[in-house]
Amino acid sequence: MAIFDLIYQFMDNFSFLILSAVGLAIIFGMMGIINLAHGEFIMLGAYITTLAVTSGVPLPLAILLGTAGVGIFGLIVDRLIINRLYGRTLDSVVVTWGISMMLSQGILIIFGPSLEGTSTPLGSLSIAGGTYSTYRILLFFISLLMLVVIYWLFMHTKFGLHSRATMQKHDIAKTMGINTNKMYSLTFMLGAALAGLTGGLYAPTMAVSPTFGSVFLMPSFVTVIVGGANPLIGTSLSGGILGTVNSILDILWGTFYGRLGLLVVAIIVIRLLPLGFSGLVEKKLMRGRGI
């Protein structure tokens, strides 16, 4: 039973870290924008999903509505505010922090301190005397599927080619005819939509309130910092390693020490690998090619 507990805990932690961090990682890796409103974007996805479900919309469709709604909201925010902050990383911290305050307080004023939620679907699964949430197991496979889809999007589509070119050499990409501002807007929209997807997926598992996103903020930033600038390689590696550390500490000593372990690992990685796991992988690949 202990091995099943550990596997289940890893799956739960891995999916939580990947889903909470991938939108933030894409925005930071592709744009250099530190989005402190990421937690509030996740919260908006949870609110849209919950309101849709309580209005009679099936949960899968409600999650898609939350994803699309937050993505459109992110595009509006980019066009009105974020597009003035391209290349101004420190300024983006202050501005997105202000956006996060406005969103959380606005939701509090409109909907109050809490929202009537929905129950976790799909019931539970019994294995070797232990009971495990089927929905949380499903979230693990959704997180894996999302990584595959994002890899395909950035490596095998025109959007991905232009995005990578914009990230690596902005000026050269612009001279080659790529509308870099459009690519930045679409990237921010994608990152916001993924945050909305996370909120929608976790809305049935948690109490929905204006502080809903704060639960995701610290783990998502730790995952991005440990992973490095590459949103594909870095997020996958950091999610796996941090998920393993968190799971072992959760099983042995509880949730508090699991979260504390994430911070300790982050400090060690930043000290030894300033560019994160993705920086280490890219350096080894360059050495292998003789660059």
mmCIF file of C-alpha atoms in Angstrom:
data_model
loop_
_atom_site.group_PDB
_atom_site.id
_atom_site.type_symbol
_atom_site.label_atom_id
_atom_site.label_comp_id
_atom_site.label_asym_id
_atom_site.label_seq_id
_atom_site.Cartn_x
_atom_site.Cartn_y
_atom_site.Cartn_z
ATOM 1 C CA MET A 1 0.000 0.000 0.000
ATOM 2 C CA ALA A 2 2.857 2.405 0.774
ATOM 3 C CA ILE A 3 4.169 2.168 -2.792
ATOM 4 C CA PHE A 4 0.722 2.992 -4.175
ATOM 5 C CA ASP A 5 0.477 5.924 -1.780
ATOM 6 C CA LEU A 6 3.827 7.231 -3.030
ATOM 7 C CA ILE A 7 2.901 6.765 -6.700
ATOM 8 C CA TYR A 8 -0.451 8.487 -6.191
ATOM 9 C CA GLN A 9 1.172 11.323 -4.266
ATOM 10 C CA PHE A 10 3.745 11.790 -7.036
ATOM 11 C CA MET A 11 1.055 11.836 -9.731
ATOM 12 C CA ASP A 12 -0.945 14.381 -7.748
ATOM 13 C CA ASN A 13 2.066 16.635 -7.056
ATOM 14 C CA PHE A 14 3.437 16.342 -10.591
ATOM 15 C CA SER A 15 0.148 17.328 -12.198
ATOM 16 C CA PHE A 16 -0.313 20.192 -9.735
ATOM 17 C CA LEU A 17 3.168 21.597 -10.424
ATOM 18 C CA ILE A 18 2.993 21.168 -14.201
ATOM 19 C CA LEU A 19 -0.506 22.563 -14.613
ATOM 20 C CA SER A 20 0.119 25.516 -12.299
ATOM 21 C CA ALA A 21 3.495 26.434 -13.816
ATOM 22 C CA VAL A 22 3.268 25.850 -17.558
ATOM 23 C CA GLY A 23 1.382 29.061 -18.384
ATOM 24 C CA LEU A 24 3.749 31.119 -16.248
ATOM 25 C CA ALA A 25 6.766 29.377 -17.797
ATOM 26 C CA ILE A 26 5.626 30.121 -21.347
ATOM 27 C CA ILE A 27 5.064 33.818 -20.640
ATOM 28 C CA PHE A 28 8.386 34.202 -18.830
ATOM 29 C CA GLY A 29 10.408 32.032 -21.212
ATOM 30 C CA MET A 30 9.053 33.551 -24.407
ATOM 31 C CA MET A 31 8.496 37.158 -23.306
ATOM 32 C CA GLY A 32 10.631 37.793 -20.223
ATOM 33 C CA ILE A 33 7.501 38.974 -18.406
ATOM 34 C CA ILE A 34 7.164 37.990 -14.734
ATOM 35 C CA ASN A 35 3.405 37.653 -14.310
ATOM 36 C CA LEU A 36 2.522 38.076 -10.647
ATOM 37 C CA ALA A 37 -1.150 37.988 -11.670
ATOM 38 C CA HIS A 38 -0.767 34.347 -12.698
ATOM 39 C CA GLY A 39 -2.563 33.141 -9.571
ATOM 40 C CA GLU A 40 -5.470 35.484 -10.256
ATOM 41 C CA PHE A 41 -5.707 34.215 -13.841
ATOM 42 C CA ILE A 42 -6.020 30.708 -12.391
ATOM 43 C CA MET A 43 -8.676 32.024 -10.008
ATOM 44 C CA LEU A 44 -10.645 33.542 -12.920
ATOM 45 C CA GLY A 45 -10.626 30.181 -14.676
ATOM 46 C CA ALA A 46 -12.019 28.547 -11.536
ATOM 47 C CA TYR A 47 -14.755 31.169 -11.212
ATOM 48 C CA ILE A 48 -15.839 30.937 -14.853
ATOM 49 C CA THR A 49 -15.880 27.142 -14.689
ATOM 50 C CA THR A 50 -17.805 27.023 -11.409
ATOM 51 C CA LEU A 51 -20.371 29.603 -12.525
ATOM 52 C CA ALA A 52 -20.892 27.686 -15.769
ATOM 53 C CA VAL A 53 -21.337 24.347 -13.952
ATOM 54 C CA THR A 54 -23.847 25.807 -11.494
ATOM 55 C CA SER A 55 -25.751 27.196 -14.507
ATOM 56 C CA GLY A 56 -26.130 23.677 -15.890
ATOM 57 C CA VAL A 57 -23.151 23.453 -18.246
ATOM 58 C CA PRO A 58 -21.345 20.053 -18.233
ATOM 59 C CA LEU A 59 -17.982 20.201 -16.468
ATOM 60 C CA PRO A 60 -15.758 19.488 -19.534
ATOM 61 C CA LEU A 61 -17.465 22.274 -21.492
ATOM 62 C CA ALA A 62 -17.306 24.588 -18.479
ATOM 63 C CA ILE A 63 -13.545 24.018 -18.227
ATOM 64 C CA LEU A 64 -13.184 24.913 -21.906
ATOM 65 C CA LEU A 65 -15.209 28.075 -21.305
ATOM 66 C CA GLY A 66 -12.918 28.983 -18.404
ATOM 67 C CA THR A 67 -9.862 28.379 -20.567
ATOM 68 C CA ALA A 68 -11.170 30.465 -23.466
ATOM 69 C CA GLY A 69 -12.492 33.212 -21.189
ATOM 70 C CA VAL A 70 -9.184 33.728 -19.380
ATOM 71 C CA GLY A 71 -7.297 33.509 -22.695
ATOM 72 C CA ILE A 72 -9.405 36.315 -24.168
ATOM 73 C CA PHE A 73 -9.015 38.311 -20.962
ATOM 74 C CA GLY A 74 -5.240 37.816 -21.177
ATOM 75 C CA LEU A 75 -5.218 39.112 -24.762
ATOM 76 C CA ILE A 76 -7.125 42.218 -23.657
ATOM 77 C CA VAL A 77 -4.709 42.807 -20.770
ATOM 78 C CA ASP A 78 -1.771 42.419 -23.137
ATOM 79 C CA ARG A 79 -3.152 44.877 -25.660
ATOM 80 C CA LEU A 80 -4.019 47.466 -23.004
ATOM 81 C CA ILE A 81 -1.087 47.105 -20.584
ATOM 82 C CA ILE A 82 1.496 44.356 -21.091
ATOM 83 C CA ASN A 83 2.546 45.405 -24.614
ATOM 84 C CA ARG A 84 4.111 48.503 -23.065
ATOM 85 C CA LEU A 85 6.303 46.324 -20.852
ATOM 86 C CA TYR A 86 8.092 44.155 -23.430
ATOM 87 C CA GLY A 87 11.749 44.023 -22.423
ATOM 88 C CA ARG A 88 11.035 45.658 -19.044
ATOM 89 C CA THR A 89 11.131 42.651 -16.726
ATOM 90 C CA LEU A 90 11.293 44.539 -13.415
ATOM 91 C CA ASP A 91 8.506 46.912 -14.430
ATOM 92 C CA SER A 92 6.332 43.924 -15.309
ATOM 93 C CA VAL A 93 6.625 42.688 -11.708
ATOM 94 C CA VAL A 94 5.097 45.880 -10.316
ATOM 95 C CA VAL A 95 2.386 46.196 -12.958
ATOM 96 C CA THR A 96 1.227 42.575 -12.827
ATOM 97 C CA TRP A 97 1.205 42.746 -9.027
ATOM 98 C CA GLY A 98 -1.188 45.694 -9.352
ATOM 99 C CA ILE A 99 -3.333 43.700 -11.794
ATOM 100 C CA SER A 100 -3.455 40.808 -9.330
ATOM 101 C CA MET A 101 -4.653 43.127 -6.549
ATOM 102 C CA MET A 102 -7.361 44.586 -8.770
ATOM 103 C CA LEU A 103 -8.592 41.157 -9.851
ATOM 104 C CA SER A 104 -8.731 39.635 -6.374
ATOM 105 C CA GLN A 105 -10.445 42.653 -4.843
ATOM 106 C CA GLY A 106 -12.804 42.998 -7.794
ATOM 107 C CA ILE A 107 -13.907 39.372 -7.501
ATOM 108 C CA LEU A 108 -14.337 39.823 -3.735
ATOM 109 C CA ILE A 109 -16.601 42.852 -4.269
ATOM 110 C CA ILE A 110 -18.678 41.174 -7.003
ATOM 111 C CA PHE A 111 -19.039 37.617 -5.685
ATOM 112 C CA GLY A 112 -18.213 37.911 -1.997
ATOM 113 C CA PRO A 113 -15.698 35.882 0.041
ATOM 114 C CA SER A 114 -16.628 32.503 -1.445
ATOM 115 C CA LEU A 115 -18.532 30.834 -4.255
ATOM 116 C CA GLU A 116 -20.702 27.751 -4.112
ATOM 117 C CA GLY A 117 -18.531 25.031 -5.594
ATOM 118 C CA THR A 118 -19.054 21.710 -7.284
ATOM 119 C CA SER A 119 -18.170 18.236 -6.073
ATOM 120 C CA THR A 120 -15.184 16.306 -7.387
ATOM 121 C CA PRO A 121 -16.382 14.024 -10.205
ATOM 122 C CA LEU A 122 -15.611 10.370 -11.067
ATOM 123 C CA GLY A 123 -15.561 9.072 -7.493
ATOM 124 C CA SER A 124 -12.651 7.046 -6.097
ATOM 125 C CA LEU A 125 -10.559 4.027 -6.985
ATOM 126 C CA SER A 126 -9.642 1.289 -4.476
ATOM 127 C CA ILE A 127 -6.232 -0.373 -4.843
ATOM 128 C CA ALA A 128 -4.587 -2.670 -2.284
ATOM 129 C CA GLY A 129 -6.772 -1.359 0.514
ATOM 130 C CA GLY A 130 -6.172 2.299 -0.318
ATOM 131 C CA THR A 131 -8.681 4.757 -1.773
ATOM 132 C CA TYR A 132 -7.555 7.231 -4.446
ATOM 133 C CA SER A 133 -9.392 10.003 -6.284
ATOM 134 C CA THR A 134 -10.032 9.003 -9.896
ATOM 135 C CA TYR A 135 -10.256 12.644 -10.934
ATOM 136 C CA ARG A 136 -6.814 13.484 -9.531
ATOM 137 C CA ILE A 137 -5.348 10.482 -11.349
ATOM 138 C CA LEU A 138 -6.977 11.829 -14.512
ATOM 139 C CA LEU A 139 -5.311 15.195 -13.894
ATOM 140 C CA PHE A 140 -1.930 13.470 -14.071
ATOM 141 C CA PHE A 141 -2.643 12.174 -17.571
ATOM 142 C CA ILE A 142 -4.081 15.534 -18.599
ATOM 143 C CA SER A 143 -0.827 17.206 -17.523
ATOM 144 C CA LEU A 144 1.195 14.733 -19.608
ATOM 145 C CA LEU A 145 -1.090 15.285 -22.595
ATOM 146 C CA MET A 146 -0.732 19.044 -22.211
ATOM 147 C CA LEU A 147 3.074 18.780 -22.298
ATOM 148 C CA VAL A 148 2.849 16.734 -25.509
ATOM 149 C CA VAL A 149 0.459 19.231 -27.115
ATOM 150 C CA ILE A 150 2.636 22.201 -26.140
ATOM 151 C CA TYR A 151 5.731 20.426 -27.498
ATOM 152 C CA TRP A 152 3.939 19.810 -30.795
ATOM 153 C CA LEU A 153 2.687 23.409 -30.894
ATOM 154 C CA PHE A 154 6.125 24.955 -30.412
ATOM 155 C CA MET A 155 8.165 22.433 -32.421
ATOM 156 C CA HIS A 156 5.914 21.530 -35.357
ATOM 157 C CA THR A 157 3.792 24.577 -36.189
ATOM 158 C CA LYS A 158 4.385 27.936 -37.830
ATOM 159 C CA PHE A 159 3.363 29.666 -34.608
ATOM 160 C CA GLY A 160 5.961 27.704 -32.684
ATOM 161 C CA LEU A 161 8.701 28.470 -35.215
ATOM 162 C CA HIS A 162 7.958 32.197 -35.113
ATOM 163 C CA SER A 163 7.677 32.130 -31.302
ATOM 164 C CA ARG A 164 11.060 30.462 -30.875
ATOM 165 C CA ALA A 165 12.647 32.850 -33.351
ATOM 166 C CA THR A 166 11.177 35.825 -31.489
ATOM 167 C CA MET A 167 12.419 34.497 -28.160
ATOM 168 C CA GLN A 168 15.960 33.795 -29.371
ATOM 169 C CA LYS A 169 16.630 36.812 -31.629
ATOM 170 C CA HIS A 170 13.900 39.418 -31.469
ATOM 171 C CA ASP A 171 15.525 41.928 -33.820
ATOM 172 C CA ILE A 172 16.509 39.359 -36.445
ATOM 173 C CA ALA A 173 13.037 37.799 -36.332
ATOM 174 C CA LYS A 174 11.546 41.235 -36.936
ATOM 175 C CA THR A 175 13.774 41.881 -39.950
ATOM 176 C CA MET A 176 12.704 38.507 -41.365
ATOM 177 C CA GLY A 177 9.109 39.716 -41.468
ATOM 178 C CA ILE A 178 7.782 38.184 -38.249
ATOM 179 C CA ASN A 179 5.301 40.395 -36.422
ATOM 180 C CA THR A 180 6.997 40.076 -33.037
ATOM 181 C CA ASN A 181 4.402 42.133 -31.176
ATOM 182 C CA LYS A 182 1.691 39.804 -32.472
ATOM 183 C CA MET A 183 3.713 36.788 -31.362
ATOM 184 C CA TYR A 184 4.109 38.276 -27.889
ATOM 185 C CA SER A 185 0.357 38.920 -27.674
ATOM 186 C CA LEU A 186 -0.511 35.387 -28.754
ATOM 187 C CA THR A 187 2.041 33.987 -26.313
ATOM 188 C CA PHE A 188 0.561 35.962 -23.415
ATOM 189 C CA MET A 189 -2.901 34.845 -24.477
ATOM 190 C CA LEU A 190 -1.735 31.212 -24.532
ATOM 191 C CA GLY A 191 -0.137 31.509 -21.080
ATOM 192 C CA ALA A 192 -3.296 33.097 -19.682
ATOM 193 C CA ALA A 193 -5.484 30.401 -21.279
ATOM 194 C CA LEU A 194 -3.359 27.668 -19.699
ATOM 195 C CA ALA A 195 -3.774 29.399 -16.324
ATOM 196 C CA GLY A 196 -7.530 29.413 -16.919
ATOM 197 C CA LEU A 197 -7.382 25.719 -17.784
ATOM 198 C CA THR A 198 -5.611 25.026 -14.489
ATOM 199 C CA GLY A 199 -8.251 26.934 -12.557
ATOM 200 C CA GLY A 200 -11.028 25.078 -14.338
ATOM 201 C CA LEU A 201 -9.460 21.674 -13.734
ATOM 202 C CA TYR A 202 -8.930 22.297 -10.020
ATOM 203 C CA ALA A 203 -12.197 24.132 -9.365
ATOM 204 C CA PRO A 204 -14.048 20.902 -8.401
ATOM 205 C CA THR A 205 -11.289 19.912 -5.962
ATOM 206 C CA MET A 206 -10.914 23.104 -3.901
ATOM 207 C CA ALA A 207 -12.965 25.866 -2.298
ATOM 208 C CA VAL A 208 -13.399 28.646 -4.870
ATOM 209 C CA SER A 209 -12.682 32.087 -3.391
ATOM 210 C CA PRO A 210 -10.829 35.292 -4.349
ATOM 211 C CA THR A 211 -7.655 33.787 -2.827
ATOM 212 C CA PHE A 212 -7.978 30.576 -4.874
ATOM 213 C CA GLY A 213 -4.920 31.378 -7.006
ATOM 214 C CA SER A 214 -2.585 32.034 -4.075
ATOM 215 C CA VAL A 215 -2.305 28.272 -3.493
ATOM 216 C CA PHE A 216 -0.747 27.901 -6.948
ATOM 217 C CA LEU A 217 1.521 30.950 -7.020
ATOM 218 C CA MET A 218 4.468 29.810 -4.898
ATOM 219 C CA PRO A 219 4.731 26.276 -6.374
ATOM 220 C CA SER A 220 4.421 27.633 -9.914
ATOM 221 C CA PHE A 221 7.211 30.190 -9.430
ATOM 222 C CA VAL A 222 9.451 27.602 -7.766
ATOM 223 C CA THR A 223 8.856 25.210 -10.677
ATOM 224 C CA VAL A 224 9.680 27.898 -13.251
ATOM 225 C CA ILE A 225 12.797 29.069 -11.391
ATOM 226 C CA VAL A 226 14.129 25.531 -11.009
ATOM 227 C CA GLY A 227 13.248 24.663 -14.611
ATOM 228 C CA GLY A 228 14.852 27.694 -16.245
ATOM 229 C CA ALA A 229 13.874 29.758 -19.272
ATOM 230 C CA ASN A 230 12.917 26.885 -21.599
ATOM 231 C CA PRO A 231 9.213 26.280 -20.895
ATOM 232 C CA LEU A 232 9.231 22.767 -22.386
ATOM 233 C CA ILE A 233 12.401 21.130 -21.069
ATOM 234 C CA GLY A 234 12.588 23.094 -17.827
ATOM 235 C CA THR A 235 8.994 22.696 -16.695
ATOM 236 C CA SER A 236 8.950 18.952 -17.409
ATOM 237 C CA LEU A 237 12.194 18.275 -15.543
ATOM 238 C CA SER A 238 11.443 20.521 -12.579
ATOM 239 C CA GLY A 239 7.913 19.136 -12.307
ATOM 240 C CA GLY A 240 9.253 15.591 -12.171
ATOM 241 C CA ILE A 241 12.066 16.275 -9.702
ATOM 242 C CA LEU A 242 10.097 18.618 -7.452
ATOM 243 C CA GLY A 243 7.115 16.277 -7.591
ATOM 244 C CA THR A 244 9.296 13.413 -6.376
ATOM 245 C CA VAL A 245 10.789 15.465 -3.522
ATOM 246 C CA ASN A 246 7.391 16.813 -2.514
ATOM 247 C CA SER A 247 5.797 13.360 -2.588
ATOM 248 C CA ILE A 248 8.448 11.703 -0.415
ATOM 249 C CA LEU A 249 8.354 14.485 2.176
ATOM 250 C CA ASP A 250 4.537 14.533 2.130
ATOM 251 C CA ILE A 251 4.422 10.808 2.860
ATOM 252 C CA LEU A 252 7.086 10.968 5.580
ATOM 253 C CA TRP A 253 6.323 14.215 7.419
ATOM 254 C CA GLY A 254 3.290 15.950 5.911
ATOM 255 C CA THR A 255 2.327 18.770 3.547
ATOM 256 C CA PHE A 256 4.249 21.527 5.360
ATOM 257 C CA TYR A 257 7.573 19.761 4.968
ATOM 258 C CA GLY A 258 6.690 18.904 1.375
ATOM 259 C CA ARG A 259 6.320 22.609 0.535
ATOM 260 C CA LEU A 260 9.420 23.426 2.564
ATOM 261 C CA GLY A 261 11.318 20.842 0.543
ATOM 262 C CA LEU A 262 10.355 22.648 -2.672
ATOM 263 C CA LEU A 263 11.945 25.864 -1.405
ATOM 264 C CA VAL A 264 15.105 24.083 -0.249
ATOM 265 C CA VAL A 265 15.503 22.389 -3.634
ATOM 266 C CA ALA A 266 14.931 25.724 -5.379
ATOM 267 C CA ILE A 267 17.660 27.390 -3.316
ATOM 268 C CA ILE A 268 20.119 24.572 -4.043
ATOM 269 C CA VAL A 269 19.374 24.559 -7.780
ATOM 270 C CA ILE A 270 19.655 28.349 -8.072
ATOM 271 C CA ARG A 271 23.019 28.178 -6.303
ATOM 272 C CA LEU A 272 24.404 25.317 -8.420
ATOM 273 C CA LEU A 273 22.528 25.885 -11.700
ATOM 274 C CA PRO A 274 21.744 29.604 -12.176
ATOM 275 C CA LEU A 275 20.069 28.866 -15.537
ATOM 276 C CA GLY A 276 17.989 26.016 -14.116
ATOM 277 C CA PHE A 277 17.616 22.479 -15.445
ATOM 278 C CA SER A 278 16.905 23.654 -18.987
ATOM 279 C CA GLY A 279 20.117 25.682 -18.988
ATOM 280 C CA LEU A 280 22.076 22.593 -17.971
ATOM 281 C CA VAL A 281 20.428 20.464 -20.683
ATOM 282 C CA GLU A 282 20.995 23.081 -23.390
ATOM 283 C CA LYS A 283 24.641 23.471 -22.356
ATOM 284 C CA LYS A 284 25.203 19.709 -22.616
ATOM 285 C CA LEU A 285 23.493 19.625 -26.011
ATOM 286 C CA MET A 286 25.732 22.432 -27.272
ATOM 287 C CA ARG A 287 28.831 20.604 -26.033
ATOM 288 C CA GLY A 288 27.653 17.447 -27.743
ATOM 289 C CA ARG A 289 27.389 19.332 -31.019
ATOM 290 C CA GLY A 290 30.816 20.844 -30.518
ATOM 291 C CA ILE A 291 29.480 24.390 -30.194
#
